[in-house]
Each structure stands twice: as C-alpha cells, then as structure tokens.
C-alpha positions as protocol buffer text, in pm:
chain_id: "A"
residue {
  index: 1
  type: UNK
  ca { x: 10501 y: 7424 z: 11632 }
}
residue {
  index: 2
  type: UNK
  ca { x: 10336 y: 7723 z: 11750 }
}
residue {
  index: 3
  type: UNK
  ca { x: 9984 y: 7572 z: 11836 }
}
residue {
  index: 4
  type: UNK
  ca { x: 10135 y: 7287 z: 12032 }
}
residue {
  index: 5
  type: UNK
  ca { x: 10361 y: 7508 z: 12253 }
}
residue {
  index: 6
  type: UNK
  ca { x: 10214 y: 7636 z: 12568 }
}
residue {
  index: 7
  type: UNK
  ca { x: 10322 y: 7912 z: 12769 }
}
residue {
  index: 8
  type: UNK
  ca { x: 10412 y: 7667 z: 13027 }
}
residue {
  index: 9
  type: UNK
  ca { x: 10656 y: 7496 z: 12794 }
}
residue {
  index: 10
  type: UNK
  ca { x: 10808 y: 7864 z: 12708 }
}
residue {
  index: 11
  type: UNK
  ca { x: 10895 y: 7950 z: 13045 }
}
residue {
  index: 12
  type: UNK
  ca { x: 10994 y: 7606 z: 13133 }
}
residue {
  index: 13
  type: UNK
  ca { x: 11270 y: 7618 z: 12856 }
}
residue {
  index: 14
  type: UNK
  ca { x: 11363 y: 7942 z: 12942 }
}
residue {
  index: 15
  type: UNK
  ca { x: 11369 y: 7862 z: 13312 }
}
residue {
  index: 16
  type: UNK
  ca { x: 11188 y: 8170 z: 13427 }
}
residue {
  index: 17
  type: UNK
  ca { x: 10883 y: 8225 z: 13627 }
}
residue {
  index: 18
  type: UNK
  ca { x: 10557 y: 8255 z: 13460 }
}
residue {
  index: 19
  type: UNK
  ca { x: 10508 y: 8569 z: 13622 }
}
residue {
  index: 20
  type: UNK
  ca { x: 10830 y: 8710 z: 13433 }
}
residue {
  index: 21
  type: UNK
  ca { x: 10677 y: 8590 z: 13098 }
}
residue {
  index: 22
  type: UNK
  ca { x: 10349 y: 8759 z: 13170 }
}
residue {
  index: 23
  type: UNK
  ca { x: 10549 y: 9100 z: 13261 }
}
residue {
  index: 24
  type: UNK
  ca { x: 10691 y: 9089 z: 12907 }
}
residue {
  index: 25
  type: UNK
  ca { x: 10425 y: 8948 z: 12710 }
}
residue {
  index: 26
  type: UNK
  ca { x: 10066 y: 8890 z: 12746 }
}
residue {
  index: 27
  type: UNK
  ca { x: 9999 y: 8593 z: 12523 }
}
residue {
  index: 28
  type: UNK
  ca { x: 10225 y: 8369 z: 12325 }
}
residue {
  index: 29
  type: UNK
  ca { x: 10082 y: 8557 z: 12004 }
}
residue {
  index: 30
  type: UNK
  ca { x: 10264 y: 8848 z: 12142 }
}
residue {
  index: 31
  type: UNK
  ca { x: 10584 y: 8661 z: 12138 }
}
residue {
  index: 32
  type: UNK
  ca { x: 10545 y: 8585 z: 11776 }
}
residue {
  index: 33
  type: UNK
  ca { x: 10424 y: 8950 z: 11685 }
}
residue {
  index: 34
  type: UNK
  ca { x: 10761 y: 9045 z: 11856 }
}
residue {
  index: 35
  type: UNK
  ca { x: 10959 y: 8788 z: 11649 }
}
residue {
  index: 36
  type: UNK
  ca { x: 10800 y: 8892 z: 11324 }
}
residue {
  index: 37
  type: UNK
  ca { x: 10835 y: 9252 z: 11390 }
}
residue {
  index: 38
  type: UNK
  ca { x: 11229 y: 9175 z: 11475 }
}
residue {
  index: 39
  type: UNK
  ca { x: 11261 y: 8988 z: 11141 }
}
residue {
  index: 40
  type: UNK
  ca { x: 11076 y: 9276 z: 10952 }
}
residue {
  index: 41
  type: UNK
  ca { x: 11248 y: 9534 z: 11086 }
}
residue {
  index: 42
  type: UNK
  ca { x: 11567 y: 9353 z: 10994 }
}
residue {
  index: 43
  type: UNK
  ca { x: 11476 y: 9262 z: 10671 }
}
residue {
  index: 44
  type: UNK
  ca { x: 11377 y: 9636 z: 10596 }
}
residue {
  index: 45
  type: UNK
  ca { x: 11685 y: 9785 z: 10740 }
}
residue {
  index: 46
  type: UNK
  ca { x: 11902 y: 9529 z: 10478 }
}
residue {
  index: 47
  type: UNK
  ca { x: 11675 y: 9694 z: 10191 }
}
residue {
  index: 48
  type: UNK
  ca { x: 11681 y: 10050 z: 10303 }
}
residue {
  index: 49
  type: UNK
  ca { x: 12090 y: 10023 z: 10321 }
}
residue {
  index: 50
  type: UNK
  ca { x: 12079 y: 9874 z: 9938 }
}
residue {
  index: 51
  type: UNK
  ca { x: 11853 y: 10180 z: 9846 }
}
residue {
  index: 52
  type: UNK
  ca { x: 12120 y: 10419 z: 9958 }
}
residue {
  index: 53
  type: UNK
  ca { x: 12332 y: 10339 z: 9678 }
}
residue {
  index: 54
  type: UNK
  ca { x: 12293 y: 10684 z: 9476 }
}
residue {
  index: 55
  type: UNK
  ca { x: 12427 y: 10501 z: 9160 }
}
residue {
  index: 56
  type: UNK
  ca { x: 12070 y: 10335 z: 9140 }
}
residue {
  index: 57
  type: UNK
  ca { x: 11788 y: 10507 z: 8951 }
}
residue {
  index: 58
  type: UNK
  ca { x: 11426 y: 10464 z: 9080 }
}
residue {
  index: 59
  type: UNK
  ca { x: 11348 y: 10164 z: 8828 }
}
residue {
  index: 60
  type: UNK
  ca { x: 11626 y: 9990 z: 8990 }
}
residue {
  index: 61
  type: UNK
  ca { x: 11570 y: 10036 z: 9334 }
}
residue {
  index: 62
  type: UNK
  ca { x: 11185 y: 9957 z: 9293 }
}
residue {
  index: 63
  type: UNK
  ca { x: 11315 y: 9597 z: 9089 }
}
residue {
  index: 64
  type: UNK
  ca { x: 11525 y: 9589 z: 9418 }
}
residue {
  index: 65
  type: UNK
  ca { x: 11239 y: 9607 z: 9655 }
}
residue {
  index: 66
  type: UNK
  ca { x: 10977 y: 9421 z: 9467 }
}
residue {
  index: 67
  type: UNK
  ca { x: 11214 y: 9114 z: 9399 }
}
residue {
  index: 68
  type: UNK
  ca { x: 11301 y: 9093 z: 9741 }
}
residue {
  index: 69
  type: UNK
  ca { x: 10926 y: 9096 z: 9860 }
}
residue {
  index: 70
  type: UNK
  ca { x: 10852 y: 8847 z: 9627 }
}
residue {
  index: 71
  type: UNK
  ca { x: 11150 y: 8598 z: 9675 }
}
residue {
  index: 72
  type: UNK
  ca { x: 11173 y: 8647 z: 10064 }
}
residue {
  index: 73
  type: UNK
  ca { x: 10807 y: 8656 z: 10147 }
}
residue {
  index: 74
  type: UNK
  ca { x: 10888 y: 8840 z: 10471 }
}
residue {
  index: 75
  type: UNK
  ca { x: 11012 y: 8581 z: 10721 }
}
residue {
  index: 76
  type: UNK
  ca { x: 11158 y: 8221 z: 10777 }
}
residue {
  index: 77
  type: UNK
  ca { x: 10945 y: 7930 z: 10660 }
}
residue {
  index: 78
  type: UNK
  ca { x: 10862 y: 7823 z: 10985 }
}
residue {
  index: 79
  type: UNK
  ca { x: 10712 y: 8155 z: 11089 }
}
residue {
  index: 80
  type: UNK
  ca { x: 10545 y: 8296 z: 10770 }
}
residue {
  index: 81
  type: UNK
  ca { x: 10382 y: 7914 z: 10725 }
}
residue {
  index: 82
  type: UNK
  ca { x: 10197 y: 8003 z: 11047 }
}
residue {
  index: 83
  type: UNK
  ca { x: 10096 y: 8366 z: 10984 }
}
residue {
  index: 84
  type: UNK
  ca { x: 10001 y: 8268 z: 10640 }
}
residue {
  index: 85
  type: UNK
  ca { x: 9765 y: 7988 z: 10741 }
}
residue {
  index: 86
  type: UNK
  ca { x: 9395 y: 8075 z: 10685 }
}
residue {
  index: 87
  type: UNK
  ca { x: 9319 y: 7981 z: 11042 }
}
residue {
  index: 88
  type: UNK
  ca { x: 9525 y: 8237 z: 11192 }
}
residue {
  index: 89
  type: UNK
  ca { x: 9333 y: 8578 z: 11034 }
}
residue {
  index: 90
  type: UNK
  ca { x: 9495 y: 8794 z: 11334 }
}
residue {
  index: 91
  type: UNK
  ca { x: 9833 y: 8698 z: 11286 }
}
residue {
  index: 92
  type: UNK
  ca { x: 9796 y: 8709 z: 10901 }
}
residue {
  index: 93
  type: UNK
  ca { x: 9618 y: 9088 z: 10978 }
}
residue {
  index: 94
  type: UNK
  ca { x: 9899 y: 9162 z: 11199 }
}
residue {
  index: 95
  type: UNK
  ca { x: 10153 y: 9091 z: 10951 }
}
residue {
  index: 96
  type: UNK
  ca { x: 9964 y: 9275 z: 10670 }
}
residue {
  index: 97
  type: UNK
  ca { x: 9975 y: 9580 z: 10885 }
}
residue {
  index: 98
  type: UNK
  ca { x: 10360 y: 9533 z: 10963 }
}
residue {
  index: 99
  type: UNK
  ca { x: 10429 y: 9496 z: 10607 }
}
residue {
  index: 100
  type: UNK
  ca { x: 10235 y: 9787 z: 10486 }
}
residue {
  index: 101
  type: UNK
  ca { x: 10368 y: 10016 z: 10761 }
}
residue {
  index: 102
  type: UNK
  ca { x: 10735 y: 9922 z: 10680 }
}
residue {
  index: 103
  type: UNK
  ca { x: 10740 y: 9922 z: 10322 }
}
residue {
  index: 104
  type: UNK
  ca { x: 10506 y: 10211 z: 10240 }
}
residue {
  index: 105
  type: UNK
  ca { x: 10735 y: 10483 z: 10288 }
}
residue {
  index: 106
  type: UNK
  ca { x: 11008 y: 10307 z: 10124 }
}
residue {
  index: 107
  type: UNK
  ca { x: 10782 y: 10235 z: 9785 }
}
residue {
  index: 108
  type: UNK
  ca { x: 10672 y: 10614 z: 9801 }
}
residue {
  index: 109
  type: UNK
  ca { x: 10991 y: 10743 z: 9825 }
}
residue {
  index: 110
  type: UNK
  ca { x: 11085 y: 10535 z: 9513 }
}
residue {
  index: 111
  type: UNK
  ca { x: 10810 y: 10620 z: 9317 }
}
residue {
  index: 112
  type: UNK
  ca { x: 10869 y: 10997 z: 9387 }
}
residue {
  index: 113
  type: UNK
  ca { x: 11220 y: 10968 z: 9268 }
}
residue {
  index: 114
  type: UNK
  ca { x: 11109 y: 10767 z: 8955 }
}
residue {
  index: 115
  type: UNK
  ca { x: 10856 y: 11068 z: 8903 }
}
residue {
  index: 116
  type: UNK
  ca { x: 11125 y: 11323 z: 8925 }
}
residue {
  index: 117
  type: UNK
  ca { x: 11351 y: 11117 z: 8708 }
}
residue {
  index: 118
  type: UNK
  ca { x: 11046 y: 11094 z: 8437 }
}
residue {
  index: 119
  type: UNK
  ca { x: 11059 y: 10705 z: 8477 }
}
residue {
  index: 120
  type: UNK
  ca { x: 10722 y: 10637 z: 8634 }
}
residue {
  index: 121
  type: UNK
  ca { x: 10409 y: 10871 z: 8540 }
}
residue {
  index: 122
  type: UNK
  ca { x: 10197 y: 10856 z: 8858 }
}
residue {
  index: 123
  type: UNK
  ca { x: 9986 y: 11124 z: 9015 }
}
residue {
  index: 124
  type: UNK
  ca { x: 9912 y: 10968 z: 9327 }
}
residue {
  index: 125
  type: UNK
  ca { x: 10237 y: 10783 z: 9446 }
}
residue {
  index: 126
  type: UNK
  ca { x: 10100 y: 10752 z: 9834 }
}
residue {
  index: 127
  type: UNK
  ca { x: 9764 y: 10579 z: 9698 }
}
residue {
  index: 128
  type: UNK
  ca { x: 9909 y: 10371 z: 9432 }
}
residue {
  index: 129
  type: UNK
  ca { x: 10152 y: 10253 z: 9679 }
}
residue {
  index: 130
  type: UNK
  ca { x: 9883 y: 10166 z: 9921 }
}
residue {
  index: 131
  type: UNK
  ca { x: 9691 y: 9977 z: 9655 }
}
residue {
  index: 132
  type: UNK
  ca { x: 10008 y: 9799 z: 9526 }
}
residue {
  index: 133
  type: UNK
  ca { x: 10106 y: 9685 z: 9885 }
}
residue {
  index: 134
  type: UNK
  ca { x: 9771 y: 9557 z: 9998 }
}
residue {
  index: 135
  type: UNK
  ca { x: 9720 y: 9406 z: 9669 }
}
residue {
  index: 136
  type: UNK
  ca { x: 10083 y: 9208 z: 9651 }
}
residue {
  index: 137
  type: UNK
  ca { x: 10015 y: 9104 z: 10001 }
}
residue {
  index: 138
  type: UNK
  ca { x: 9700 y: 8964 z: 9939 }
}
residue {
  index: 139
  type: UNK
  ca { x: 9789 y: 8796 z: 9577 }
}
residue {
  index: 140
  type: UNK
  ca { x: 10083 y: 8624 z: 9732 }
}
residue {
  index: 141
  type: UNK
  ca { x: 9856 y: 8508 z: 10016 }
}
residue {
  index: 142
  type: UNK
  ca { x: 9600 y: 8338 z: 9776 }
}
residue {
  index: 143
  type: UNK
  ca { x: 9857 y: 8217 z: 9502 }
}
residue {
  index: 144
  type: UNK
  ca { x: 10142 y: 8104 z: 9731 }
}
residue {
  index: 145
  type: UNK
  ca { x: 10032 y: 7730 z: 9783 }
}
residue {
  index: 146
  type: UNK
  ca { x: 10040 y: 7673 z: 9424 }
}
residue {
  index: 147
  type: UNK
  ca { x: 10368 y: 7850 z: 9350 }
}
residue {
  index: 148
  type: UNK
  ca { x: 10554 y: 7517 z: 9333 }
}
residue {
  index: 149
  type: UNK
  ca { x: 10398 y: 7482 z: 9002 }
}
residue {
  index: 150
  type: UNK
  ca { x: 10649 y: 7662 z: 8788 }
}
residue {
  index: 151
  type: UNK
  ca { x: 10411 y: 7711 z: 8510 }
}
residue {
  index: 152
  type: UNK
  ca { x: 10139 y: 7854 z: 8750 }
}
residue {
  index: 153
  type: UNK
  ca { x: 10415 y: 8087 z: 8942 }
}
residue {
  index: 154
  type: UNK
  ca { x: 10559 y: 8226 z: 8584 }
}
residue {
  index: 155
  type: UNK
  ca { x: 10170 y: 8337 z: 8487 }
}
residue {
  index: 156
  type: UNK
  ca { x: 10087 y: 8508 z: 8782 }
}
residue {
  index: 157
  type: UNK
  ca { x: 10423 y: 8701 z: 8791 }
}
residue {
  index: 158
  type: UNK
  ca { x: 10347 y: 8784 z: 8414 }
}
residue {
  index: 159
  type: UNK
  ca { x: 10018 y: 8919 z: 8535 }
}
residue {
  index: 160
  type: UNK
  ca { x: 10193 y: 9122 z: 8825 }
}
residue {
  index: 161
  type: UNK
  ca { x: 10451 y: 9239 z: 8572 }
}
residue {
  index: 162
  type: UNK
  ca { x: 10172 y: 9374 z: 8334 }
}
residue {
  index: 163
  type: UNK
  ca { x: 9962 y: 9547 z: 8603 }
}
residue {
  index: 164
  type: UNK
  ca { x: 10272 y: 9705 z: 8730 }
}
residue {
  index: 165
  type: UNK
  ca { x: 10414 y: 9840 z: 8414 }
}
residue {
  index: 166
  type: UNK
  ca { x: 10052 y: 9983 z: 8346 }
}
residue {
  index: 167
  type: UNK
  ca { x: 9987 y: 10145 z: 8670 }
}
residue {
  index: 168
  type: UNK
  ca { x: 10342 y: 10320 z: 8701 }
}
residue {
  index: 169
  type: UNK
  ca { x: 10292 y: 10434 z: 8341 }
}
residue {
  index: 170
  type: UNK
  ca { x: 10602 y: 10280 z: 8219 }
}
residue {
  index: 171
  type: UNK
  ca { x: 10642 y: 10294 z: 7821 }
}
residue {
  index: 172
  type: UNK
  ca { x: 10958 y: 10242 z: 7714 }
}
residue {
  index: 173
  type: UNK
  ca { x: 11142 y: 9910 z: 7671 }
}
residue {
  index: 174
  type: UNK
  ca { x: 11409 y: 10036 z: 7897 }
}
residue {
  index: 175
  type: UNK
  ca { x: 11226 y: 10032 z: 8203 }
}
residue {
  index: 176
  type: UNK
  ca { x: 10967 y: 9744 z: 8175 }
}
residue {
  index: 177
  type: UNK
  ca { x: 10926 y: 9584 z: 8485 }
}
residue {
  index: 178
  type: UNK
  ca { x: 11031 y: 9199 z: 8450 }
}
residue {
  index: 179
  type: UNK
  ca { x: 11007 y: 9009 z: 8810 }
}
residue {
  index: 180
  type: UNK
  ca { x: 11124 y: 8688 z: 8640 }
}
C-alpha cells in the first residue's frame, strides 16, 4: 500500500540510488501524482478519440463522456481508493484539479456543439461545465462508498439525470439523459 511504502523501498525495488529518486521526484506523493496524471491523460485521450466520430451528435457525445466518467471513476481501484480516502485531502484535491483540467475543454466543446445543433439550451456553457464537473466529482466522492447498494445507486443516478436534463434545457423525449 501507499502509506506502508517508503522511498527506501521504492529505490531498493528499482535498484537506483536515493539521489536518483530525488533527482526526478521530491516525494512519493509526486510519484503517485505522476501515475495519476499518466493514467488520466491516457483515459482522456481514449475519450477524445471516441468523440472524433462525426456521426455522433452532441447528445451522444455527452452521454459517452458522462457514462465513461461515472463508470470508470478515473483510475484503477488501487490508485483511486487511496486518492478518494478522506484522509488524503491533498491527493483528492490534486485529482479534482486534474479531472477538471482535462474534462472541462471536452465538455465545453460538446455543449457548444449541442447548442449549435439545438439540443442543449445553455447560455453559459463554460460556467455550466465548471459547475457540473466540480459537482459530479464531489457527488461521486461523497456517495461512492454506498454505491454497492443498487437501490441507493439508482436513486443517486436518477437525481443526476434529472439535474442534467434541467440544467441543459433538454425538453424533448428524444434527448432525455438516461445514465442507467
């Protein structure tokens, strides 16, 4: 585990001098940050590639992004479990910042496309995206420990669906957001 692993253990496993470690990283937290950054960048690149499909309208693209965010939770369990632990406020904040930085431009672009297509009725796509991203991350962090309860999970996702439909001004049955 992260807490039990020391810098000494890391350098011994790698067979490098401690000075070499400190040449590249100031702390073991920086290693975790680099791993999370690498994973999140790879994950986001996969989503961006999927969004290049010109056959998808903005609604379909938004659903792809939202389902991916909600189902993946941005990392392998052994990494995100540590980051999402309430005792690791700095790492949690770091992940929130990375998540926000990487997903904001994607969702803003999708919302603007949806406005042009007449699917979304939003006057401030950048600000709406900011609120949604920060809210979804906090929402997931607070409720994730109870998501193994199916009814609990369904109720929370239904609330998120309702919020998204209202915020985005979706008023036709054709484009109602259904995350489940």
